[in-house]
Coordinates of C-alpha atoms in Angstrom, one line a residue:
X1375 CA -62.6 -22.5 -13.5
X1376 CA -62.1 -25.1 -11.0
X1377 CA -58.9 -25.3 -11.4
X1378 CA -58.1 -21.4 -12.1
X1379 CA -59.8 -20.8 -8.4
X1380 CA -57.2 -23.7 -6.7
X1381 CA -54.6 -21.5 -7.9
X1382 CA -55.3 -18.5 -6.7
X1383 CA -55.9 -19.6 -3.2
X1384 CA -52.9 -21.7 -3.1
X1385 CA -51.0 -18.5 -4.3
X1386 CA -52.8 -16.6 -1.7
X1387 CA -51.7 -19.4 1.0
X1388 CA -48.3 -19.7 -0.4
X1389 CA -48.2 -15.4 0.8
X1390 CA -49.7 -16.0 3.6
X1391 CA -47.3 -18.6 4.8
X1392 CA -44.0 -16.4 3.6
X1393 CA -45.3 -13.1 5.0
X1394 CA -45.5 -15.5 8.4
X1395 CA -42.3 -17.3 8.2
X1396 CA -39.9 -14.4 8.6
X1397 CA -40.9 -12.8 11.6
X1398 CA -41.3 -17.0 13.2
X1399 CA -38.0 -17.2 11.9
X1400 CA -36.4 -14.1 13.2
X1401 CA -38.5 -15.1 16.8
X1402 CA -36.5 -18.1 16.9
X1403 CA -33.3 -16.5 16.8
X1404 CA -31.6 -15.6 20.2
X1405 CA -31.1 -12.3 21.7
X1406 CA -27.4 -11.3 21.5
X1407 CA -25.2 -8.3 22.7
X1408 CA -21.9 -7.9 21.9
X1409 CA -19.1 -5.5 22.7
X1410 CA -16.4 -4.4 20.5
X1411 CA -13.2 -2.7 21.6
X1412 CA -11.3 -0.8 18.7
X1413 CA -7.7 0.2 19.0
X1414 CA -8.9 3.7 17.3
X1415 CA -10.5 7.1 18.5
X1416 CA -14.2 8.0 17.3
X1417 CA -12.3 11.3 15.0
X1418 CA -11.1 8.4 12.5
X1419 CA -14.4 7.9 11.0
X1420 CA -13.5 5.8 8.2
X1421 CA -11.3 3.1 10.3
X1422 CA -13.9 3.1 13.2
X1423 CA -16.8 4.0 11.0
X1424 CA -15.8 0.6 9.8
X1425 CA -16.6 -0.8 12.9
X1426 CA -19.9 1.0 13.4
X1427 CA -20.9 -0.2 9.8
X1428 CA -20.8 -3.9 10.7
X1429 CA -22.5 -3.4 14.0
X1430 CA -25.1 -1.3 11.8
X1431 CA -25.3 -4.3 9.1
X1432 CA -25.5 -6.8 11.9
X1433 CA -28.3 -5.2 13.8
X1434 CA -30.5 -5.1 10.6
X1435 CA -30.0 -8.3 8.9
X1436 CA -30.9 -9.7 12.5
X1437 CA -34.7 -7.4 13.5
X1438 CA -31.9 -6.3 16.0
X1439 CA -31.5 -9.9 17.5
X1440 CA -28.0 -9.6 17.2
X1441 CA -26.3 -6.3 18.5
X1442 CA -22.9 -4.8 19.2
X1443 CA -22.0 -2.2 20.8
X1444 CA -18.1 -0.1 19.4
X1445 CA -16.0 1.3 21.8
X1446 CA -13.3 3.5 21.0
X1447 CA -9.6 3.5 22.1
X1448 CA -9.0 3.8 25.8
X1449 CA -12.8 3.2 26.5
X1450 CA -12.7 -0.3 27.8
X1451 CA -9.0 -1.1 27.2
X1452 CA -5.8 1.1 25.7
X1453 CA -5.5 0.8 21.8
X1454 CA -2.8 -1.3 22.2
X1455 CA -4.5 -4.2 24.1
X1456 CA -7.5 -4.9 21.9
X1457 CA -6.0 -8.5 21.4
X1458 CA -5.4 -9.3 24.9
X1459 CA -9.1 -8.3 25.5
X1460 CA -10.6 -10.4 22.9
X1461 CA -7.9 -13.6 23.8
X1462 CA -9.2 -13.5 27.4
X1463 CA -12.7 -12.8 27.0
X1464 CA -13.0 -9.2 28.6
X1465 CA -14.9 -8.4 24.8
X1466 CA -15.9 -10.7 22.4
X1467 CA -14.4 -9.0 19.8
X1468 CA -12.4 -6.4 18.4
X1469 CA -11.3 -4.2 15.4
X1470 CA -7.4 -3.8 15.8
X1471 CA -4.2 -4.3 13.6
X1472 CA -2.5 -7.5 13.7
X1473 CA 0.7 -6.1 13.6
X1474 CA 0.0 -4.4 16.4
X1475 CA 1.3 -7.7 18.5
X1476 CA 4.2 -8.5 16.9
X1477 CA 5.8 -8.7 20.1
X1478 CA 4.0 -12.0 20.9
X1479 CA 4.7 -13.7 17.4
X1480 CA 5.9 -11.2 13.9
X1481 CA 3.9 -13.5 11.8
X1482 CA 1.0 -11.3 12.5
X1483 CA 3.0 -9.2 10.0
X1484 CA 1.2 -11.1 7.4
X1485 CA -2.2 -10.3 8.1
X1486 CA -2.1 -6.8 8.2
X1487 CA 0.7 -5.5 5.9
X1488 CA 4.8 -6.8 5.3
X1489 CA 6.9 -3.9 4.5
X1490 CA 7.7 -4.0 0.5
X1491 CA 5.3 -6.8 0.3
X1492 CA 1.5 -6.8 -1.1
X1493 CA -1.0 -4.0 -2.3
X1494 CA -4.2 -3.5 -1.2
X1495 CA -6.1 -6.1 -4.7
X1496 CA -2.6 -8.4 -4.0
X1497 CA -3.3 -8.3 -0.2
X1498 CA -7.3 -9.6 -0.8
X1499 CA -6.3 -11.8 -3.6
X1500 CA -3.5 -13.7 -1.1
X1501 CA -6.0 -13.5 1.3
X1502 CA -9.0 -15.1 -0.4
X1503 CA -7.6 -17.2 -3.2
X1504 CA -4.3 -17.8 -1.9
X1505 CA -4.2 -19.7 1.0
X1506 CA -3.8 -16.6 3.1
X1507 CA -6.9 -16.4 5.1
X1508 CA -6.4 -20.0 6.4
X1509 CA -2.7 -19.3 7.2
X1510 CA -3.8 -16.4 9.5
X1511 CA -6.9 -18.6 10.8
X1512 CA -4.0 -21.0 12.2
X1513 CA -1.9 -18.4 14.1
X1514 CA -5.2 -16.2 15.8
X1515 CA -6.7 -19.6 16.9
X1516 CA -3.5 -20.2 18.7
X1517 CA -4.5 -16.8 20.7
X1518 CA -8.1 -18.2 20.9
X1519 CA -9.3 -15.7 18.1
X1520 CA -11.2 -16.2 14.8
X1521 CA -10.1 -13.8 12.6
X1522 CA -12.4 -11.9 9.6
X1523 CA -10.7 -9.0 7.2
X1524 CA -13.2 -5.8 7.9
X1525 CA -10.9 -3.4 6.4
X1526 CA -7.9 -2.2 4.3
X1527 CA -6.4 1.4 4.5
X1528 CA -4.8 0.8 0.9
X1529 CA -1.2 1.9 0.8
X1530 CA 0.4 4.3 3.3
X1531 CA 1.7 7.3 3.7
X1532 CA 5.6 7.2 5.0
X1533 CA 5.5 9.7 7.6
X1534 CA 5.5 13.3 9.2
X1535 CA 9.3 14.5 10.1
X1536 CA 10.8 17.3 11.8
X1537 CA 13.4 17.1 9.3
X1538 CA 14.4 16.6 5.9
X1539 CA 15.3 12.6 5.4
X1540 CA 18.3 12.9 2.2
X1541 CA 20.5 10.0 3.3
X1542 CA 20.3 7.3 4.9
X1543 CA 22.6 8.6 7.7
X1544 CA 19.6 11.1 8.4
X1545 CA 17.4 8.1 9.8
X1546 CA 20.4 7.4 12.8
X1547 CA 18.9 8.4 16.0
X1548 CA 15.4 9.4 15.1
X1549 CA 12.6 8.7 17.8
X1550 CA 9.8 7.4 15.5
X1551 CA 6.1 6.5 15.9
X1552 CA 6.1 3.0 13.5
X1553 CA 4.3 0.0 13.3
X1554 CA 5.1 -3.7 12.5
X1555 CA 8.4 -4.8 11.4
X1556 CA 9.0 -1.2 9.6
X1557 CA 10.5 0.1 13.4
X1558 CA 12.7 -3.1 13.3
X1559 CA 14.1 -2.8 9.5
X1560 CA 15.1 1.1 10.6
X1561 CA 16.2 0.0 13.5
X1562 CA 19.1 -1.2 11.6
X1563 CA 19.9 2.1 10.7
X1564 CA 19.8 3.4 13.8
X1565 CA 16.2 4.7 14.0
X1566 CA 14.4 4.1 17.6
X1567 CA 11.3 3.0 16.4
X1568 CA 8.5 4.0 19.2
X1569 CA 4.9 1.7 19.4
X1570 CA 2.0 4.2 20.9
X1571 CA -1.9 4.3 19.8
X1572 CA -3.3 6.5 17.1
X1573 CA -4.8 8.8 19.6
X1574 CA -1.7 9.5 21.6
X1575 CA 1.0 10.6 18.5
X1576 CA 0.0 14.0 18.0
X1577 CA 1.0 15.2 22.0
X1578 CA 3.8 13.0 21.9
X1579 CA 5.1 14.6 18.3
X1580 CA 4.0 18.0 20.1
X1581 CA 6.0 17.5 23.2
X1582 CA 9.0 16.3 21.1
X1583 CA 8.5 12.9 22.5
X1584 CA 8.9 11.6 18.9
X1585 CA 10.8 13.0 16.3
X1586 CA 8.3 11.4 13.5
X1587 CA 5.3 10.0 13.0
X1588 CA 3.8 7.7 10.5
X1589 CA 0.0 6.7 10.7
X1590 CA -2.2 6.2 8.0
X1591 CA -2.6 9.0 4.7
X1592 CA -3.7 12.4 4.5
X1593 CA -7.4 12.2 5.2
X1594 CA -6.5 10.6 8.5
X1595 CA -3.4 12.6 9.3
X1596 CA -5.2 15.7 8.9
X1597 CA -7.9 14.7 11.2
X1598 CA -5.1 14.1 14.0
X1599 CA -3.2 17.1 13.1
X1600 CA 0.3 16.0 12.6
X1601 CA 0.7 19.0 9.8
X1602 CA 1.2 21.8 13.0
X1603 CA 3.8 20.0 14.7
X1604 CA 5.9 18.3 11.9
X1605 CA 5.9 20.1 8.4
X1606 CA 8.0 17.3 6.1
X1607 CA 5.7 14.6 4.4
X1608 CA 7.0 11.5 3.3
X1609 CA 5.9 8.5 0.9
X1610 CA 5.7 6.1 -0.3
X1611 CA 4.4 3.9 3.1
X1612 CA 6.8 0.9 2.0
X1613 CA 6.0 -0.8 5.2
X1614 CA 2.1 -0.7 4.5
X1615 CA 1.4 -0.9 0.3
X1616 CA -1.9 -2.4 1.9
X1617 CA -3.3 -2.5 5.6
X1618 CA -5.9 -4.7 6.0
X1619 CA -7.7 -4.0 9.9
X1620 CA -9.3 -7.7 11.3
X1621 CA -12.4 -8.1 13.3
X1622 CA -10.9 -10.8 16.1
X1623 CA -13.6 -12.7 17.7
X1624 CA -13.2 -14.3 21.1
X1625 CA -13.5 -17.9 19.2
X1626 CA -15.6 -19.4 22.6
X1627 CA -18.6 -16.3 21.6
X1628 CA -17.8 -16.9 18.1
X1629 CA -18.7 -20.7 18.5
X1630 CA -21.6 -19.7 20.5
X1631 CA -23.0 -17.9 17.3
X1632 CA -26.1 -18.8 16.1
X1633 CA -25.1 -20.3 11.6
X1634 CA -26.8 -17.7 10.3
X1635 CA -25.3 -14.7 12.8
X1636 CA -22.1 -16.0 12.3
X1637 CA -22.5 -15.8 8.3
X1638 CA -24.2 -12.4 8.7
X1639 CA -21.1 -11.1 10.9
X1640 CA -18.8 -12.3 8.1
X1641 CA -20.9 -10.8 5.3
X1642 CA -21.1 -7.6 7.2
X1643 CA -17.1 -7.7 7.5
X1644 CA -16.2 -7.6 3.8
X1645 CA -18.6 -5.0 3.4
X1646 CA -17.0 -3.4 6.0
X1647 CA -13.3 -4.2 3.9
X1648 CA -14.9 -2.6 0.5
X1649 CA -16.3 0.0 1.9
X1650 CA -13.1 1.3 3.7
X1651 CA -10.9 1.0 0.7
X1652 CA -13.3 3.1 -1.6
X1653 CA -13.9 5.7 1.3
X1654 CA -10.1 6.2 1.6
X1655 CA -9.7 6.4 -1.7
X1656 CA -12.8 8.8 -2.5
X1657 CA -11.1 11.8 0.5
X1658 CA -7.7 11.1 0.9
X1659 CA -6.6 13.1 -2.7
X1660 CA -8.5 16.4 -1.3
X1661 CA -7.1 16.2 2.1
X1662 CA -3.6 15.9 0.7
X1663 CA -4.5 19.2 -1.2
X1664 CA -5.3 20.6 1.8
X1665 CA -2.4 19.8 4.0
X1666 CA -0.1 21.3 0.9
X1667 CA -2.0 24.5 1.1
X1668 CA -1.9 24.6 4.4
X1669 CA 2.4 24.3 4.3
X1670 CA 3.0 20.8 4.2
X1671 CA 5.9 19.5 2.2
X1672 CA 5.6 16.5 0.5
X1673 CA 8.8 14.7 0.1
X1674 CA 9.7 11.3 -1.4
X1675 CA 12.1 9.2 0.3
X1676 CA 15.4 9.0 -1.2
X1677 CA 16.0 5.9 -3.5
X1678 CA 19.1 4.7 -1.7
X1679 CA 16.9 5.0 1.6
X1680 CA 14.1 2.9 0.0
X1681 CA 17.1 0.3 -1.5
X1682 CA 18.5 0.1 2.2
X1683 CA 15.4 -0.7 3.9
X1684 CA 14.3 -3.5 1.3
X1685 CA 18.0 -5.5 1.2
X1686 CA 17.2 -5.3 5.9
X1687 CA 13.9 -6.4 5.0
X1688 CA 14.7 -9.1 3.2
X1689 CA 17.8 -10.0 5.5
X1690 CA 14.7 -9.8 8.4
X1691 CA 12.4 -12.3 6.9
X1692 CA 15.2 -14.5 6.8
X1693 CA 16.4 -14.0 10.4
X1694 CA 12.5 -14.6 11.4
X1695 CA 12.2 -17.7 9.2
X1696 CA 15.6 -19.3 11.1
X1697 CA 13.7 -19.1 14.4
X1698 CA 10.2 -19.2 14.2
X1699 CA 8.6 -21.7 12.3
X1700 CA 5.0 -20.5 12.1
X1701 CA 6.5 -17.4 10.2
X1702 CA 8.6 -19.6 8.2
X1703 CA 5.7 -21.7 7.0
X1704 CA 3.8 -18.3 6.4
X1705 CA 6.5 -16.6 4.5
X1706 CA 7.4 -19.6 2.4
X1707 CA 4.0 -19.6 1.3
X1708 CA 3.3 -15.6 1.0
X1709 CA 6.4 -14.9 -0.8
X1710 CA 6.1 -16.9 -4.6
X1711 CA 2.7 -15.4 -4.3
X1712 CA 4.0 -12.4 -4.3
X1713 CA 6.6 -13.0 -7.3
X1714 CA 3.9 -13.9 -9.3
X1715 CA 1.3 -10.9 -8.1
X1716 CA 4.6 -8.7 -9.1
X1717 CA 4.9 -10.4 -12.9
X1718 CA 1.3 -9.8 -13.3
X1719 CA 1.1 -6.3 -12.2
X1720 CA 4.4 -5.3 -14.2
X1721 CA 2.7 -6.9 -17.1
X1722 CA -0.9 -4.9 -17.2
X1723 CA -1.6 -2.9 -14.2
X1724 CA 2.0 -0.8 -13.9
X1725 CA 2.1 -0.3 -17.9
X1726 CA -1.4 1.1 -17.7
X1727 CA -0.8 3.5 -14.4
X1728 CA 2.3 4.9 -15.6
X1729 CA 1.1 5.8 -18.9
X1730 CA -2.4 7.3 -17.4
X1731 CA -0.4 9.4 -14.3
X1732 CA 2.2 10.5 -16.6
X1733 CA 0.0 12.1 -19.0
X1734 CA -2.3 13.5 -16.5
X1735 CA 1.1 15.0 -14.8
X1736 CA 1.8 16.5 -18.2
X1737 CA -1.7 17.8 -18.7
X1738 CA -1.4 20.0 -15.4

């Protein structure tokens, strides 16, 4: 009996002592407030609703110790500069495309998408298990930024046009709205590949600014209305097969961070990078209905278009590795995984998608 009644009030302690030690726990934690500039407007809410998410999971997982507050494009700094704000401390962090700054080094290339490169499972896999996360860890630090995936668009659309693209010839002259090293491979043919913030395409594609526009895929597109001012739809997105959207972190706050904030922020990330993929993918095949109802044409680039892009993208990597070491190093690496992702995905994935697709194709 003795020993039956020791039990239960050591049990009843042991409670005691756990309900006690959470909220001693969570009192010990500092009060933090962040801001978070994002190069994209509030209308995207599946990119920025990926921001809100982790600032969401963040806030909880801390009793709201730990909050930070999104801005959207143009609220604090253009969509274009999120970088610049995080590197110098004006936010401590940001939600942006790498490729975005490819001006300052094309190695950021890597971390967000390399045109005929990875898909999105390739992109994670590089990212997590091969080596890639640490290669891009090297080149933010060098802009005083650590870097966490919180986000993938899975593979792009090519583009809205005012015209029909049938030959590579078509491409000369063409003002287009492009991001990372795409605008520089169709340079090459004679494209003038323009860099402006999601929120600003549609009026310059309205005006005539731009001749074409390429963004994101149809759930996304729709929301910005490209459909009423260009009516030609292009795929694939060759330049993006994946596009995976970092949280930078001004590496001085991220420092500052409390162990367990900084492994809640990184936690709350790659829910953020899961999340985004299955949202695109759950919408995007309805809006694509939509904008084909609505008049859209869907188009698929011509073969010898896609064949003369790849032979200047490959001529490009090499150009870039000749001259800039860091993306040498990066490439060198990046590259044989990407032979190897290819043998693997011929093998099982491909064989079992083109069977599946071309049967549901046949079924319609």
């Amino acid at each position: 009996m003795k020993r039956r009644s020791f039990l239960a009030s050591a049990g009843v302690g042991l409670a005691a002592s756990t309900v006690v030690a959470a909220p001693a726990l969570a009192q010990s934690q500092p009060e933090i407030k962040w801001r978070m500039a994002s190069s994209y407007p509030k209308s995207l809410d599946t990119i920025f609703g990926g921001a809100e998410l982790i600032a969401r999971r963040v806030a909880a997982a801390t009793d709201n110790k730990f909050q930070i507050r999104t801005f959207a494009a143009g609220e604090i700094v253009p969509a274009l500069q999120v970088l610049d704000a995080v590197q110098n401390g004006t936010v401590e962090c940001g939600q942006s495309a790498a490729y975005f700054y490819i001006g300052k080094d094309p190695t950021f290339c890597f971390d967000t998408a390399m045109p005929f490169g990875l898909n999105t499972r390739q992109h994670i896999s590089w990212m997590m298990h091969g080596g890639g996360l640490e290669l891009m860890r090297e080149l933010f630090r060098e802009h005083n930024i650590y870097n966490i995936p919180a986000g993938n668009t899975t593979a792009q659309m090519g583009g809205w046009f005012r015209k029909e693209i049938k030959t590579v010839e078509d491409l000369s002259g063409l003002k287009m709205r492009v991001g990372g090293l795409a605008g520089q491979i169709m340079g090459k043919l004679g494209l003038v590949p323009q860099q402006i913030g999601g929120g600003d395409i549609y009026p310059a594609l309205e005006r005539g600014t731009i001749d074409a526009a390429e963004f994101v895929g149809p759930y996304d597109d729709e929301k910005l209305g490209f459909h009423k001012v260009a009516k030609y739809y292009y795929s694939p997105g060759w330049w993006e097969g994946s596009a995976q959207i970092p949280l930078m972190i001004n590496i001085t706050a991220w420092e500052q961070l409390p162990e367990s904030y900084k492994t809640i922020l990184e936690q709350a990330c790659w829910e953020a990078n899961t999340w985004m993929i299955a949202k695109y993918d759950a919408v995007n095949a309805a809006a694509l209905k939509r904008l084909v109802a609505g008049g859209a044409q869907l188009r698929a680039f011509p073969r010898d278009v896609m064949m003369a892009c790849e032979k200047i993208a490959n001529e490009l990597y090499d150009e870039l590795s000749a001259k800039n070491p860091r993306f040498k190093k990066v490439y060198e690496a990046w590259k044989p995984f990407r032979d190897e992702e290819r043998l693997w995905f011929r093998v099982a994935e491909n064989s079992f998608d083109s069977y599946i697709y071309s049967q549901s194709a046949q079924r319609r």
